[in-house]
C-alpha atoms as one frame of an Amber mdcrd trajectory, in Angstrom:
protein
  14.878 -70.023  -5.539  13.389 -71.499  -2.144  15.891 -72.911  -0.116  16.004
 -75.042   2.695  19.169 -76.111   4.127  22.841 -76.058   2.684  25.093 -78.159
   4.495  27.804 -81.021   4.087  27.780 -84.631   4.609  29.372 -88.129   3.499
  26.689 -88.819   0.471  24.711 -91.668   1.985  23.446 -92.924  -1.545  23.376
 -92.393  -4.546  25.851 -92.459  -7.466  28.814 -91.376  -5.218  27.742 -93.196
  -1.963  30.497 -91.911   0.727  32.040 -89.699  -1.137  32.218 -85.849   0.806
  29.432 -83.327  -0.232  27.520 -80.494  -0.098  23.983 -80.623   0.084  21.515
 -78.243  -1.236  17.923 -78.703  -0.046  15.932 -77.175  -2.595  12.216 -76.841
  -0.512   8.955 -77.791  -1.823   7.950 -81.465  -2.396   4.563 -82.559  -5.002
   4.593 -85.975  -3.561   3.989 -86.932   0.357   5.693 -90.672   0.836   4.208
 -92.508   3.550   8.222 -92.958   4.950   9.485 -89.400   3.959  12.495 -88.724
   6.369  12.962 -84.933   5.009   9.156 -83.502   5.623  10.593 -80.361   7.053
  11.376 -79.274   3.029   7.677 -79.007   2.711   7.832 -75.812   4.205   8.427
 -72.446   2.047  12.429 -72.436   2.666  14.533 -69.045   2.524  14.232 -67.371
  -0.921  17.986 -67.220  -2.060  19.869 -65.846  -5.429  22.101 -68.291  -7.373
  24.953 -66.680  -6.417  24.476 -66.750  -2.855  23.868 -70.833  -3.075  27.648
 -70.533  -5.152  29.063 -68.835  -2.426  27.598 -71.151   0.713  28.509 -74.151
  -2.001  32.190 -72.690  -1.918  32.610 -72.075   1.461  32.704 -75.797   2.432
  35.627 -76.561  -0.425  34.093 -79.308  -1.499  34.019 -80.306  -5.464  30.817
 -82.965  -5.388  27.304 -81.114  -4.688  24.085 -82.960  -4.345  20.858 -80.764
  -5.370  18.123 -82.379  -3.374  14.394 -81.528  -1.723  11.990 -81.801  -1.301
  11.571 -82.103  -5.390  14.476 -79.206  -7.089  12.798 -79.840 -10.224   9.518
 -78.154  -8.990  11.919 -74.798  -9.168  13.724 -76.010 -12.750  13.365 -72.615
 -14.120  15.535 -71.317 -10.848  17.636 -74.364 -10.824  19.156 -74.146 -14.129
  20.772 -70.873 -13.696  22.291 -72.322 -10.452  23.805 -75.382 -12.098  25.036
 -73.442 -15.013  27.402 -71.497 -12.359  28.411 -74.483 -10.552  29.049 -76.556
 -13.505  30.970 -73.466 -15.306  33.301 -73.740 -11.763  33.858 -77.156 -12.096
  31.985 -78.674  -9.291  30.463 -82.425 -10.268  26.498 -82.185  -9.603  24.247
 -84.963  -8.908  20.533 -83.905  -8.627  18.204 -86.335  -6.325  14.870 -86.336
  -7.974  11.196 -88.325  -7.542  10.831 -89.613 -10.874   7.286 -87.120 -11.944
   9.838 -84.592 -13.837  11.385 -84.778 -16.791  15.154 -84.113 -16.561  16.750
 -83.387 -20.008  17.110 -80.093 -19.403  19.509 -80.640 -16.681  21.512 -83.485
 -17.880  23.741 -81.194 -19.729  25.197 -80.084 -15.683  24.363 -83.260 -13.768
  24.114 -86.973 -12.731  20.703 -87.809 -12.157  19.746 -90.267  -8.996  16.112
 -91.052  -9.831  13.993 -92.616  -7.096  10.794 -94.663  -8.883   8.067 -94.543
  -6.106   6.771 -98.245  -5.093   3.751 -99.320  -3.397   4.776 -98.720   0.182
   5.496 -95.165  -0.310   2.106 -94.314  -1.315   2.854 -92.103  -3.928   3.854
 -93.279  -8.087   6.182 -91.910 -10.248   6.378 -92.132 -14.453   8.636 -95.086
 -15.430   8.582 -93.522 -19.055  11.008 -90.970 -17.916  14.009 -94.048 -17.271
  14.065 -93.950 -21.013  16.150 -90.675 -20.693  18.637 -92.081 -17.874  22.550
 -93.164 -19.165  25.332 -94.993 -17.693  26.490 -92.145 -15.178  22.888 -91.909
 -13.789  21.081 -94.064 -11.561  17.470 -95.191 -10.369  16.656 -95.976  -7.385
  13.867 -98.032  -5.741  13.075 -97.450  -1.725  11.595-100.247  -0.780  10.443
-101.343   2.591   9.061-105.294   2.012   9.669-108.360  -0.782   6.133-106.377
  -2.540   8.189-103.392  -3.190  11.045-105.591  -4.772   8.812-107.409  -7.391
   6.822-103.825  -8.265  10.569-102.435  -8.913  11.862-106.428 -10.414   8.548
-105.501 -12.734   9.236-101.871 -13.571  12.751-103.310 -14.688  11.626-105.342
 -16.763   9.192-103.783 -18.493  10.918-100.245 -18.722  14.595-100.801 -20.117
  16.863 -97.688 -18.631  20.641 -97.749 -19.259  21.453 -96.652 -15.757  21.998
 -99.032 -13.023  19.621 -99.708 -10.692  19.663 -99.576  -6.755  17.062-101.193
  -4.602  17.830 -98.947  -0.634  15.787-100.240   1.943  13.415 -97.763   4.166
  14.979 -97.446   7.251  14.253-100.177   9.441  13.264-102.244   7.418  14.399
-106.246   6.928  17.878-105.563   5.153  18.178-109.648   4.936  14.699-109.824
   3.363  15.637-107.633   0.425  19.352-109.355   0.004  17.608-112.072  -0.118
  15.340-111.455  -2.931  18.263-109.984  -5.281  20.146-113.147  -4.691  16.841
-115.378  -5.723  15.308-113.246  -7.921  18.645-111.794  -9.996  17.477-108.096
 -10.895  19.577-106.289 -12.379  20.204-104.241  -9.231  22.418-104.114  -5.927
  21.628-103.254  -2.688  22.725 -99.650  -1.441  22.083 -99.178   2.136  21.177
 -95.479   3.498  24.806 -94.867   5.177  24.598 -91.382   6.525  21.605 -93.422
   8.745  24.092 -95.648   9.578  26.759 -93.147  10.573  24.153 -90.891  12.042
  24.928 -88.294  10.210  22.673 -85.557   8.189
């Protein structure tokens, strides 16, 4: 598998937001958002063996490990065999993931945190696939203005997903704005704020 970082972190979002982690930065991305903070996991990455992630994993002695890009789904025949060992070690996996994948192949290892692309990012992902989220997953809508909020209010309403539902603002954009909509509008969503930007951490 193509690699491009492994590191740890407070999880800044997500379905254990400031909770310890390790990070794997799988590389490769098939979508190019407009406000893309990790562009340097375009590139190729280091070609790595699963066992070689396990042992980088174990080094930091941390039980919660994020799989993240880029898009790790673009290397799902690679990934699997890498969640199998983690999962059979007992490390709790969340995999970040752009919402163009379908991801019942993994569930059986990991949380999913699926981000559904809205207008400002430039890019669209397939609101069929919430259908296949539960209660211990989670979607997630960047927006960056009140139009992203009613295209994710919309996608809501019109896709039902039994995983809750986080709108994160872009960074730098009007945090009031958006708290204001959820307390007018009533989504069925909360506000998670991007806290490793915050912290300025990684």
């Amino acid at each position: 598998m193509k690699i491009t970082e492994i590191f740890a972190s407070i999880s800044g979002e997500g379905t254990r937001q400031g909770a310890p982690a390790v990070f794997v930065r799988f590389a490769g991305c098939n979508l190019r958002c407009a406000w893309c903070d990790t562009e340097y996991s375009f590139a190729a990455g280091t070609a790595m063996e699963a066992s070689a992630v396990r042992d980088e994993v174990a080094r930091h002695a941390i039980p919660f490990v994020v799989i993240t890009g880029g898009e790790p789904l673009l290397q799902k025949d690679e990934l699997i065999p890498l969640l199998r060992v983690l999962h059979a070690e007992g490390y709790d996996i969340e995999i970040e993931t752009n919402g163009t994948f379908p991801v019942g192949a993994v569930q059986e290892y990991a949380a999913i945190c699926m981000d559904i692309k809205c207008p400002s990012s430039g890019e669209s992902s397939d609101p069929a696939l919430l259908a296949s989220l539960r209660p211990q997953d989670m979607v997630k809508f960047v927006v960056a203005d009140r139009g992203d909020c009613l295209f994710a209010e919309e996608v809501l309403a019109s896709w039902p997903t039994r995983a809750p539902a986080v709108f994160s603002p872009v960074w730098g954009a009007d945090y009031g704005e958006i708290a204001a909509f959820l307390m007018e509008r009533r989504p069925p969503a909360r506000l998670q704020v991007q806290l490793h930007r915050i912290l300025g951490v990684k």
